PDB file of C-alpha atoms in Angstrom:
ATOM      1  CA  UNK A   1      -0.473  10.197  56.413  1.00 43.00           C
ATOM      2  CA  UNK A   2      -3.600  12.249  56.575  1.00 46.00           C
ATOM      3  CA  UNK A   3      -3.165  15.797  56.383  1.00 51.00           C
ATOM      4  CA  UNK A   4      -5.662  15.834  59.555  1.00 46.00           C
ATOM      5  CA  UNK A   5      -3.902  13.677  61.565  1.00 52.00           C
ATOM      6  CA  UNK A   6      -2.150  15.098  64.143  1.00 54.00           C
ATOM      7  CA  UNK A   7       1.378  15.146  64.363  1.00 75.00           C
ATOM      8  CA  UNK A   8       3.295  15.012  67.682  1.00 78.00           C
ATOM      9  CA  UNK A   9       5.446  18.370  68.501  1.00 78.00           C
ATOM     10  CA  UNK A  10       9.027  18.113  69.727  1.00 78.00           C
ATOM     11  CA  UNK A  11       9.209  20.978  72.589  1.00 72.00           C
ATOM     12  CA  UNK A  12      12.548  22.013  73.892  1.00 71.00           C
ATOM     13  CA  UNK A  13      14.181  24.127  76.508  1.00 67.00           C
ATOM     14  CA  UNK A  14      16.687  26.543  75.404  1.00 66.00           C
ATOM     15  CA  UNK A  15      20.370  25.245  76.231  1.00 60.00           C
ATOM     16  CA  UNK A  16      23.333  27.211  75.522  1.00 60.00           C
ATOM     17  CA  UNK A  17      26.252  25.251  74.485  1.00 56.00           C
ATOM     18  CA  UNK A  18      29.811  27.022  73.960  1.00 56.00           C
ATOM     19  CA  UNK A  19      31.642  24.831  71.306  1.00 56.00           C
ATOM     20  CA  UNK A  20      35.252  26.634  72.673  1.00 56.00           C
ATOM     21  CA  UNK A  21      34.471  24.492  75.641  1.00 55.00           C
ATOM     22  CA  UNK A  22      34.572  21.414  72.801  1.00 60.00           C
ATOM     23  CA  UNK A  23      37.150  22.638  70.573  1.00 69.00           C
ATOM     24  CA  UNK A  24      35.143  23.361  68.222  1.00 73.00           C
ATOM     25  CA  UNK A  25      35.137  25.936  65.001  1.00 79.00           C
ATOM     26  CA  UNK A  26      32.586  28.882  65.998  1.00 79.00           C
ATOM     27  CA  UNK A  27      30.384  28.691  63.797  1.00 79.00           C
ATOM     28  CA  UNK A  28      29.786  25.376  63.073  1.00 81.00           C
ATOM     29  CA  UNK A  29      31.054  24.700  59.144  1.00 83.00           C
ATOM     30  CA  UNK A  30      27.974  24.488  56.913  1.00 86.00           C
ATOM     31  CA  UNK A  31      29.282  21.003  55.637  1.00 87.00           C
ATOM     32  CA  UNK A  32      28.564  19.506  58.984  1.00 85.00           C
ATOM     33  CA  UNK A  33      25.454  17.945  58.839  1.00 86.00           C
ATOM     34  CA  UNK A  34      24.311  15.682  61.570  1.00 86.00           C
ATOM     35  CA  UNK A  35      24.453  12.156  60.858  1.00 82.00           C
ATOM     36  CA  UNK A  36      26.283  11.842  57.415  1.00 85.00           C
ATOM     37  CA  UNK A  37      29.315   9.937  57.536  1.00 85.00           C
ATOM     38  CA  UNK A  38      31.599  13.040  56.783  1.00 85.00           C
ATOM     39  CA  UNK A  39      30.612  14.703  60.019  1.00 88.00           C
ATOM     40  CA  UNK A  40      30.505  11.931  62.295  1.00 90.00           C
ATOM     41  CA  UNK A  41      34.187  12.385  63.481  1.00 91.00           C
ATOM     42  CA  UNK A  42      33.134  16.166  64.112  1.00 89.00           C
ATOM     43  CA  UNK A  43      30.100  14.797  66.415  1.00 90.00           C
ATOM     44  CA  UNK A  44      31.761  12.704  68.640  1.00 93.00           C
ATOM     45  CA  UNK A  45      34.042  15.249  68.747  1.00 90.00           C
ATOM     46  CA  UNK A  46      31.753  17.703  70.927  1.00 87.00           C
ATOM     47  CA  UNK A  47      30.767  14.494  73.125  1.00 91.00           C
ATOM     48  CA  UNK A  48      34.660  13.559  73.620  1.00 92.00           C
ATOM     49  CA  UNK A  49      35.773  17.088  74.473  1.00 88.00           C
ATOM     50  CA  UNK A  50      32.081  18.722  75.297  1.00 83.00           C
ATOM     51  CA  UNK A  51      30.630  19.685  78.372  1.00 84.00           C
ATOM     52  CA  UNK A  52      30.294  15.944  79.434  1.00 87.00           C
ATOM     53  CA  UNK A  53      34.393  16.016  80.258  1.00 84.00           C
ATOM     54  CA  UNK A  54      33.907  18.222  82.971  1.00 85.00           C
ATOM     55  CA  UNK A  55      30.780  18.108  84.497  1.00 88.00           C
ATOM     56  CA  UNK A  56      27.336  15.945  85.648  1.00 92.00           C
ATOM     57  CA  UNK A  57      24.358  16.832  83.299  1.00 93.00           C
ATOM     58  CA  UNK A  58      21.989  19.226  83.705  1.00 91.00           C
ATOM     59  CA  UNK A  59      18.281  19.213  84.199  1.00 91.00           C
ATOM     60  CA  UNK A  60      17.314  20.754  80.862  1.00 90.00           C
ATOM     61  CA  UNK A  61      19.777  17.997  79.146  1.00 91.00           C
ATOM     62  CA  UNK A  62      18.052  15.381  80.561  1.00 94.00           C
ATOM     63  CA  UNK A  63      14.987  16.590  79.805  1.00 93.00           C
ATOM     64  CA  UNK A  64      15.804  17.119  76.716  1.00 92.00           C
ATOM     65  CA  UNK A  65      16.997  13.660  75.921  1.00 96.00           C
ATOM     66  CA  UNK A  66      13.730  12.428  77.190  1.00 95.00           C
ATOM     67  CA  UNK A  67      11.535  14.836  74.603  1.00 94.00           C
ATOM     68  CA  UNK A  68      13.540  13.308  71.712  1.00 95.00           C
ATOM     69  CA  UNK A  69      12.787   9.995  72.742  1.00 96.00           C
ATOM     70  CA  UNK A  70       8.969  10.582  73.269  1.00 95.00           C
ATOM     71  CA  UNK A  71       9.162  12.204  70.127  1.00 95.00           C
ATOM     72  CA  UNK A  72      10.470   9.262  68.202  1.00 96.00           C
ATOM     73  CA  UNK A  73       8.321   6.820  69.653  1.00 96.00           C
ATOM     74  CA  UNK A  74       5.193   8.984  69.067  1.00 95.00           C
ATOM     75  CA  UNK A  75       6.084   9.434  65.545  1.00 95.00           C
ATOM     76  CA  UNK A  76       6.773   5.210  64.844  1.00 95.00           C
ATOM     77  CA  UNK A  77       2.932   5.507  66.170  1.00 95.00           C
ATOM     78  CA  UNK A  78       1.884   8.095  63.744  1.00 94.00           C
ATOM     79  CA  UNK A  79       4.104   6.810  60.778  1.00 93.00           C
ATOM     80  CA  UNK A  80       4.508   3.478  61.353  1.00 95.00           C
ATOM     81  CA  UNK A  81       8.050   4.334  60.085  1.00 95.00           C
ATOM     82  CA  UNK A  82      10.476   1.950  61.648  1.00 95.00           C
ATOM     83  CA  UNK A  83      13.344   4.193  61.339  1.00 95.00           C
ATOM     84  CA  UNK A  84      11.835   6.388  63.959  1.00 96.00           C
ATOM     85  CA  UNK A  85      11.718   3.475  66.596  1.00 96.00           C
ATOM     86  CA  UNK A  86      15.241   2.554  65.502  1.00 96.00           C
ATOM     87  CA  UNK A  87      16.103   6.407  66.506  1.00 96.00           C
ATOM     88  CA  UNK A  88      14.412   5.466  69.768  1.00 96.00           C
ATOM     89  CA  UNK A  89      16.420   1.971  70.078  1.00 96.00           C
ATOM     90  CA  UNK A  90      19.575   3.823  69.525  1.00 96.00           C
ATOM     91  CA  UNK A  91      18.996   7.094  72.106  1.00 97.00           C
ATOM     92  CA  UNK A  92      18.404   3.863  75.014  1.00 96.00           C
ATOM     93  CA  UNK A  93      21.872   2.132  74.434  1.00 95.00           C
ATOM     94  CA  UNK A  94      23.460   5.615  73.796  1.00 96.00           C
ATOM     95  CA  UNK A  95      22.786   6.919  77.551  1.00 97.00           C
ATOM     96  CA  UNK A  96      23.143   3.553  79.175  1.00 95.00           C
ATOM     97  CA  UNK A  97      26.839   3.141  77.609  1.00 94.00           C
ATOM     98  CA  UNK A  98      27.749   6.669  79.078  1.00 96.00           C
ATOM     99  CA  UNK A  99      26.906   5.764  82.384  1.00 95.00           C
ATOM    100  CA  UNK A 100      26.597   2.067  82.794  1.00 91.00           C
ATOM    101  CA  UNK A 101      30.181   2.115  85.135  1.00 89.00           C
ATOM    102  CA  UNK A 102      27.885   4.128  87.490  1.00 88.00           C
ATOM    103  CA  UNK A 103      25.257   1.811  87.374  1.00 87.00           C
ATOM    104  CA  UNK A 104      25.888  -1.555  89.279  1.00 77.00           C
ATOM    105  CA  UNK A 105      23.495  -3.629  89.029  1.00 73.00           C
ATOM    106  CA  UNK A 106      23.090  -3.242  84.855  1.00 69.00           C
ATOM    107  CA  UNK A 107      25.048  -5.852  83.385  1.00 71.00           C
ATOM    108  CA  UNK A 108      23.644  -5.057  78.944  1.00 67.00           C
ATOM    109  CA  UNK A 109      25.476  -8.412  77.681  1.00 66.00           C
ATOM    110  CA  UNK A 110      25.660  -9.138  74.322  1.00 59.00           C
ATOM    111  CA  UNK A 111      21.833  -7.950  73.557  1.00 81.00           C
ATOM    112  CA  UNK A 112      22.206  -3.848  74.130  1.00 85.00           C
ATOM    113  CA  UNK A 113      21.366  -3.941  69.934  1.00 85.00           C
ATOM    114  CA  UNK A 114      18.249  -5.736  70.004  1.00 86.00           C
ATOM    115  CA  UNK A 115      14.775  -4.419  70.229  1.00 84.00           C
ATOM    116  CA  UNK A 116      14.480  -3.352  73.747  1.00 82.00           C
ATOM    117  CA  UNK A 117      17.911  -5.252  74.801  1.00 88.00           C
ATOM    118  CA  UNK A 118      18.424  -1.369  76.871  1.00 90.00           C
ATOM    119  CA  UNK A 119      15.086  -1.167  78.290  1.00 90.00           C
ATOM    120  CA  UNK A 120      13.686   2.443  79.352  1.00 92.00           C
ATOM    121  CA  UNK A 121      13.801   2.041  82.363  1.00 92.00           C
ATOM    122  CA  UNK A 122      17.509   1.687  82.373  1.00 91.00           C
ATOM    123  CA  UNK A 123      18.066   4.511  80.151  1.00 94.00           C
ATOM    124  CA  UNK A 124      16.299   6.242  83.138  1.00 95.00           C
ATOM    125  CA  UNK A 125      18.501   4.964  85.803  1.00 94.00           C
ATOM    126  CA  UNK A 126      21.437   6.501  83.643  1.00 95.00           C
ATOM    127  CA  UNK A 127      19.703   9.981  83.083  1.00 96.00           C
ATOM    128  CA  UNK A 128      19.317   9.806  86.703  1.00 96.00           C
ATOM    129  CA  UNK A 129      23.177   8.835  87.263  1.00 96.00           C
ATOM    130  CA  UNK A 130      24.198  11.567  84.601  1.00 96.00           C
ATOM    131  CA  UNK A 131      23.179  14.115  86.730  1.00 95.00           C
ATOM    132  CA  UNK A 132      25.161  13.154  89.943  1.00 95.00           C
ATOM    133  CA  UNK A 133      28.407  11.665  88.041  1.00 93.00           C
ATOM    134  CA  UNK A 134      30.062  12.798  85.479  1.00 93.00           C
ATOM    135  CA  UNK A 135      31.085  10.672  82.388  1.00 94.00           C
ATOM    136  CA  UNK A 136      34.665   9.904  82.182  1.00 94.00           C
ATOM    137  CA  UNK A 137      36.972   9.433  79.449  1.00 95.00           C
ATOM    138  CA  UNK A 138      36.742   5.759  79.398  1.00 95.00           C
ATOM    139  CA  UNK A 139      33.007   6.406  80.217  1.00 95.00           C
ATOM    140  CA  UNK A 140      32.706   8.168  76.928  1.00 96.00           C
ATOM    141  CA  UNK A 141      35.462   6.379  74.728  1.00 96.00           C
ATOM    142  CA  UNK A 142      32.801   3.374  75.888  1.00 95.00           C
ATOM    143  CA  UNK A 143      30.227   5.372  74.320  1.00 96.00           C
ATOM    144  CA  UNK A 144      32.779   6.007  71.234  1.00 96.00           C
ATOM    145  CA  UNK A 145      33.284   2.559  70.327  1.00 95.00           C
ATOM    146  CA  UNK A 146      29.902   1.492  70.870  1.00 95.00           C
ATOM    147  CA  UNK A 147      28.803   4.041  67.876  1.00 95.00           C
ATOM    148  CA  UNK A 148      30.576   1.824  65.713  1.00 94.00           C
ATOM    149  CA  UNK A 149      28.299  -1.118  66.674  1.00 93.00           C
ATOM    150  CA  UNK A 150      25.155   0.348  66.028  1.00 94.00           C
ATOM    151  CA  UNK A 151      23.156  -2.071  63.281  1.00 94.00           C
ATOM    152  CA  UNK A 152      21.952   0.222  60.876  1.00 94.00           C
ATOM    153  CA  UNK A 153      21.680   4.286  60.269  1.00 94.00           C
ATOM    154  CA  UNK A 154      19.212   4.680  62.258  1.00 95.00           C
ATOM    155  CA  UNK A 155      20.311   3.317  65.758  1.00 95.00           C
ATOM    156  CA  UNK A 156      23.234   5.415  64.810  1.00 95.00           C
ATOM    157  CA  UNK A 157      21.701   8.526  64.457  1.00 95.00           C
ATOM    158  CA  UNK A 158      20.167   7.870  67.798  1.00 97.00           C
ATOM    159  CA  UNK A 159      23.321   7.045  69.907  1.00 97.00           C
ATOM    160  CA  UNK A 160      24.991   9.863  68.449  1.00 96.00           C
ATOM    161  CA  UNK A 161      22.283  12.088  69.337  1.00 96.00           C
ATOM    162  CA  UNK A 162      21.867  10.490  73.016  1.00 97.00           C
ATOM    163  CA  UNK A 163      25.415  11.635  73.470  1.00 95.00           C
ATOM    164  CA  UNK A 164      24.936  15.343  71.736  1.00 93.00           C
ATOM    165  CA  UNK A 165      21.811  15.794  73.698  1.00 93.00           C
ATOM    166  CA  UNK A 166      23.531  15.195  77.139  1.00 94.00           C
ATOM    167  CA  UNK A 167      26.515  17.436  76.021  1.00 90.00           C
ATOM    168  CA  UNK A 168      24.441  20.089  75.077  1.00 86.00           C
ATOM    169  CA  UNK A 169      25.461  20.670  71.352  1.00 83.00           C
ATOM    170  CA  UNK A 170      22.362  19.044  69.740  1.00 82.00           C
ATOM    171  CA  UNK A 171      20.854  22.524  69.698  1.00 76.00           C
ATOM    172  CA  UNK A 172      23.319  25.050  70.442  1.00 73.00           C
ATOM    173  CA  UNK A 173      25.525  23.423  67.859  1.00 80.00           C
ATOM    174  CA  UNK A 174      24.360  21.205  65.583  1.00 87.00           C
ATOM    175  CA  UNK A 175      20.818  22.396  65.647  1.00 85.00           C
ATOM    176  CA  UNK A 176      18.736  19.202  65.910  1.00 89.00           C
ATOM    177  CA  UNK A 177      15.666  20.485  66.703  1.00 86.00           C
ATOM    178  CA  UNK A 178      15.850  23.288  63.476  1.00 86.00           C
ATOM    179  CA  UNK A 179      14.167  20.253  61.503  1.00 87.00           C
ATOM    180  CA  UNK A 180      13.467  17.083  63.752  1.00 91.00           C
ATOM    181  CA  UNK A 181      12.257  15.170  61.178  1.00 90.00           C
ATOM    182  CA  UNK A 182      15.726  15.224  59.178  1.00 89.00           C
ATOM    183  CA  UNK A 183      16.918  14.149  63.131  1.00 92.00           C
ATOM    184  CA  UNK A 184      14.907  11.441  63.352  1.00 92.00           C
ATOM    185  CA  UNK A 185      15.446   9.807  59.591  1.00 92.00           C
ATOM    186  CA  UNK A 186      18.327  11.214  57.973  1.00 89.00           C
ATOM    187  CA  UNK A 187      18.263  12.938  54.662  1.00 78.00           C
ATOM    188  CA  UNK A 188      16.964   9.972  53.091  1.00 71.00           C
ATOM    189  CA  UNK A 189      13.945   8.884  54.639  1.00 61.00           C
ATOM    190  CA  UNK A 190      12.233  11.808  55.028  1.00 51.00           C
ATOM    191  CA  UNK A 191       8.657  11.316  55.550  1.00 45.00           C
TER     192      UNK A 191
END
């Protein structure tokens, strides 16, 4: 990439999150790194038990969630790096699985892990439900299961994160935005 070029910005809101209020360790161990395979129990962890058990989603969460994926879909157009449209691909089916039960008319079938199978404007309709309803335990064991699905690292990373983001702890615990790049394409695509 040219130097030049300009490179898009991922701007945030500050969002406390209280990981008590996940059962989480205070602070967060320095071995848990977002993403890697040893920490993923740990992540869905704070989405499980998190803020989404016991409430709708707030304004700044939703926001949030839709920075990260304007982020990843401006930086597949700077990169051309299909990991960060996989990121993208996996935020879309991470929301919609969290609130899909809310959502009547959405039927996903059997193509949620294709290219656009979750379209954005769905993943809209369930930021828009996360805010009146909250996600229940089979809302977000949904969510759980689905993570397992996911086609490749990427998507993965980006489910994950859609749930993280609408919990809260993808800042105030596991510190996405400290180096959204490393977010975006794991430790070993780094651009």
């Amino acid at each position: 990439m040219d130097d030049a070029a300009p490179r898009s910005r991922l701007i945030l809101a500050e969002d406390g999150f209280l990981s008590r209020h996940a059962r989480c360790p205070e602070p967060r161990p320095a071995e848990w790194v977002f993403g890697q395979d040893d920490s993923i129990d740990a992540g869905v962890g704070t989405v499980m038990d998190g803020p989404l058990s016991r409430g709708v989603v707030n304004a700044a969460r939703r926001d949030a969630f839709n920075a990260w994926h304007e982020f990843a879909l401006a930086r597949h157009l700077e990169t051309r790096d299909p990991a960060c449209m996989e990121f993208a691909m996996g935020l879309r089916p991470g929301v919609a699985s969290l609130y899909e039960r809310r959502m009547g008319h959405y039927e996903p079938g059997l193509d949620r892990f294709k290219h656009n199978g979750t379209p954005v404007y769905v993943a809209d309709h369930a930021l828009q439900v996360s805010g009146k309803k909250r996600a229940s335990y089979e809302d977000r064991e949904h969510w759980r299961k689905l993570l397992k699905r996911t086609p490749n690292e990427d998507w993965h990373r980006g489910h994950l994160a859609a749930g993280l983001v609408l919990s809260g702890a993808d800042d105030g615990y596991w510190d996405l935005r400290a180096d959204p790049e490393l977010t975006l394409l794991g430790a070993a695509g780094r651009l």
